[in-house]
CSV table of C-alpha atoms in Angstrom, one decimal:
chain,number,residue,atom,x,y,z
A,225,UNK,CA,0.0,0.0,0.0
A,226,UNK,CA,1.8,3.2,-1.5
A,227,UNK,CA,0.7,6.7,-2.1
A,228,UNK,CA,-1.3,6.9,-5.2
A,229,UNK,CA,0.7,8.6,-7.8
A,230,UNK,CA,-0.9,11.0,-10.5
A,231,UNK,CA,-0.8,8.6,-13.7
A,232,UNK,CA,-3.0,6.4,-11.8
A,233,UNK,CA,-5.2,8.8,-10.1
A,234,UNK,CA,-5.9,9.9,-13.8
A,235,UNK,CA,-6.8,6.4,-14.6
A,236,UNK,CA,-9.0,5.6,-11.9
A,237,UNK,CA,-12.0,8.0,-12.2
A,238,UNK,CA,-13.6,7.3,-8.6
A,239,UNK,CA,-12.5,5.6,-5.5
A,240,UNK,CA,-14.2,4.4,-2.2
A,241,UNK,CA,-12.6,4.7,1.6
A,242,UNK,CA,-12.6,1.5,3.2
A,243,UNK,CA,-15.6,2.6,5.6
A,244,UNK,CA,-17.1,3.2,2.5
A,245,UNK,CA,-16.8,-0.4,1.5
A,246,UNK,CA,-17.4,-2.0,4.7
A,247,UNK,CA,-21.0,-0.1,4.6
A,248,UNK,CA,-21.7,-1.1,1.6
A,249,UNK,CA,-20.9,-4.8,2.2
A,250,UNK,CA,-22.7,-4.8,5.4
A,251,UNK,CA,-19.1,-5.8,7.6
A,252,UNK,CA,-16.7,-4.2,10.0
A,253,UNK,CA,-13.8,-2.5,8.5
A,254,UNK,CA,-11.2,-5.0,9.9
A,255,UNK,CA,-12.9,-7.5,7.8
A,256,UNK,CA,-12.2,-4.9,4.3
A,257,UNK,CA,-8.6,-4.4,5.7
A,258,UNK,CA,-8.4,-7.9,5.9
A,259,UNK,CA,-9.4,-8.6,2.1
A,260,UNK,CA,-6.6,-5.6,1.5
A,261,UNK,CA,-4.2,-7.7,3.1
A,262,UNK,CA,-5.0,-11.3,1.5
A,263,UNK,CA,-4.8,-9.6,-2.4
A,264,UNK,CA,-7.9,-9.1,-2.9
A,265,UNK,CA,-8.4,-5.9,-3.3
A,266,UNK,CA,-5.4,-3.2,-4.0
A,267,UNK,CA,-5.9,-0.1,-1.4
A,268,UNK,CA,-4.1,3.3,-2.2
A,269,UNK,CA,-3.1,6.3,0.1
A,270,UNK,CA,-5.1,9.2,-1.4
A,271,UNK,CA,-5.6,12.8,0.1
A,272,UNK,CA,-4.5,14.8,2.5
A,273,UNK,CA,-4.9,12.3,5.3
A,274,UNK,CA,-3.5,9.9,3.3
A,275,UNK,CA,-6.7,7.4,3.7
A,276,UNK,CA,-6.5,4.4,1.9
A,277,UNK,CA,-9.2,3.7,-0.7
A,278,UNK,CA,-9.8,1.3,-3.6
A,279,UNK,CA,-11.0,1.9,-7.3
A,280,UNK,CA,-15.0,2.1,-6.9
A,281,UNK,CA,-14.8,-0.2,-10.2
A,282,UNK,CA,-13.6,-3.2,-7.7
A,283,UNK,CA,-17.1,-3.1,-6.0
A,284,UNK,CA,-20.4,-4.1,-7.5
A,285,UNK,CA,-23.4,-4.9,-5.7
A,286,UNK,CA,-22.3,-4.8,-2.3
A,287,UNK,CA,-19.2,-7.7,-3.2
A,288,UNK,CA,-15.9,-7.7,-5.1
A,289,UNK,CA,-16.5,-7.6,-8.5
A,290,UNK,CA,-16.5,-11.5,-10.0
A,291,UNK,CA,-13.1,-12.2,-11.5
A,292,UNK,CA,-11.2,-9.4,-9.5
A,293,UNK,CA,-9.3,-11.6,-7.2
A,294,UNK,CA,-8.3,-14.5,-9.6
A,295,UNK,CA,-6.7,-11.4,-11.9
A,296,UNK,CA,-5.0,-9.9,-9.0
A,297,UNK,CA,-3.6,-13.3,-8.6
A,298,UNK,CA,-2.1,-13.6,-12.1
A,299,UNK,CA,-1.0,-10.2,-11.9
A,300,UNK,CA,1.6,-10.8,-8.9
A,301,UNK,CA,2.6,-13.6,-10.0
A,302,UNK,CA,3.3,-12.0,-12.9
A,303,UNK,CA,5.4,-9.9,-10.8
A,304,UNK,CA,3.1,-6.3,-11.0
A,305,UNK,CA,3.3,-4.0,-8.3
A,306,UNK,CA,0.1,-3.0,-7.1
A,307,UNK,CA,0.4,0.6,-9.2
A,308,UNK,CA,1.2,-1.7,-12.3
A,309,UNK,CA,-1.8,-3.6,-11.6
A,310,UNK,CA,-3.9,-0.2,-11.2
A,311,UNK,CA,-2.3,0.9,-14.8
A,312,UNK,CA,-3.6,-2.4,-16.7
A,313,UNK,CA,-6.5,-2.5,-15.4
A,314,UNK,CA,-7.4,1.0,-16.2
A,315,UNK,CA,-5.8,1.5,-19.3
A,316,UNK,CA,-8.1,1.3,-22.5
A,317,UNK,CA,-7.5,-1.7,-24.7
A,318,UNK,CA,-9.2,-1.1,-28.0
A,319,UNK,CA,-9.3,-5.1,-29.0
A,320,UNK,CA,-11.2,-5.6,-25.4
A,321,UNK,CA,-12.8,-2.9,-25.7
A,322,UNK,CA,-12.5,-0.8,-22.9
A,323,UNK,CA,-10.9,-1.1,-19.5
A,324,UNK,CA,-9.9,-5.0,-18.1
A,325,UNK,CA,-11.4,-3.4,-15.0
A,326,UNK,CA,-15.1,-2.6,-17.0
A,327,UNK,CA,-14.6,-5.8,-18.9
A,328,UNK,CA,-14.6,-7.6,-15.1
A,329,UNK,CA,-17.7,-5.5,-14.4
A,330,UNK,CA,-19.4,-6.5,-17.3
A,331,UNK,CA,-18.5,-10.0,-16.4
A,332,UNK,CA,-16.2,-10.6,-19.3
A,333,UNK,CA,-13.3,-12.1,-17.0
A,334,UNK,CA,-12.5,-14.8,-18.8
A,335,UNK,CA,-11.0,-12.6,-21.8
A,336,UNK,CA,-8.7,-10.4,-18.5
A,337,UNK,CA,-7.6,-13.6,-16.9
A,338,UNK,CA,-6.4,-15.1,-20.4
A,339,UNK,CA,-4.8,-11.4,-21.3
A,340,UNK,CA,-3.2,-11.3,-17.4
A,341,UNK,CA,-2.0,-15.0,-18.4
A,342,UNK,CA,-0.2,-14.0,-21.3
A,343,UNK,CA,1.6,-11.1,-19.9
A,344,UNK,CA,3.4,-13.7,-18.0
A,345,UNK,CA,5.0,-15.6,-21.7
């Protein structure tokens, strides 16, 4: 967990506190800290208090978007840091289209995993 830097704040249009989450999925915030620590979310220092907070894209009806977590995965293995992982997922890939973080939302993770795969060959 790093301070956000200004490439990826550009990339990342919104973002969500960890109370934030931990409302919205009905839990106590030791429990979102907790998924921050196992990899399955990535958290960021953003702000003037330097509060850590996570791409609203990650959430989706009160869970972890489907898909998130087995990318993430893939990623570190790969060897990303968690700002590399921030930039692929919210960089625009034309042959997607879009984002890999909208095509998780839109529950096209198959297509991220295989593209986080072969980042690895």
């Amino acid at each position: 967990m790093t301070e956000i830097d200004a490439k990826i704040d550009g990339l990342v249009s919104a973002w969500l506190t960890l109370p934030d989450i931990a409302e919205e999925f009905g839990v106590e915030v030791t429990r979102v800290r907790q998924l921050v620590k196992e990899g399955q979310l990535i958290a960021m220092r953003r702000g003037e208090n330097r509060a850590l907070h996570v791409p609203a894209e990650f959430i989706k009806e009160g869970k972890v978007v489907k898909g998130l977590v087995g990318t993430l995965t893939l990623l570190r293995d790969d060897g990303f840091t968690d700002e590399e992982m921030l930039e692929w997922l919210f960089t625009a890939d034309e042959t997607l289209p879009g984002t890999p973080a909208q095509a998780l939302r839109e529950n096209r993770g198959t297509e991220v995993k295989r593209r986080a795969q072969a980042l690895a060959v």
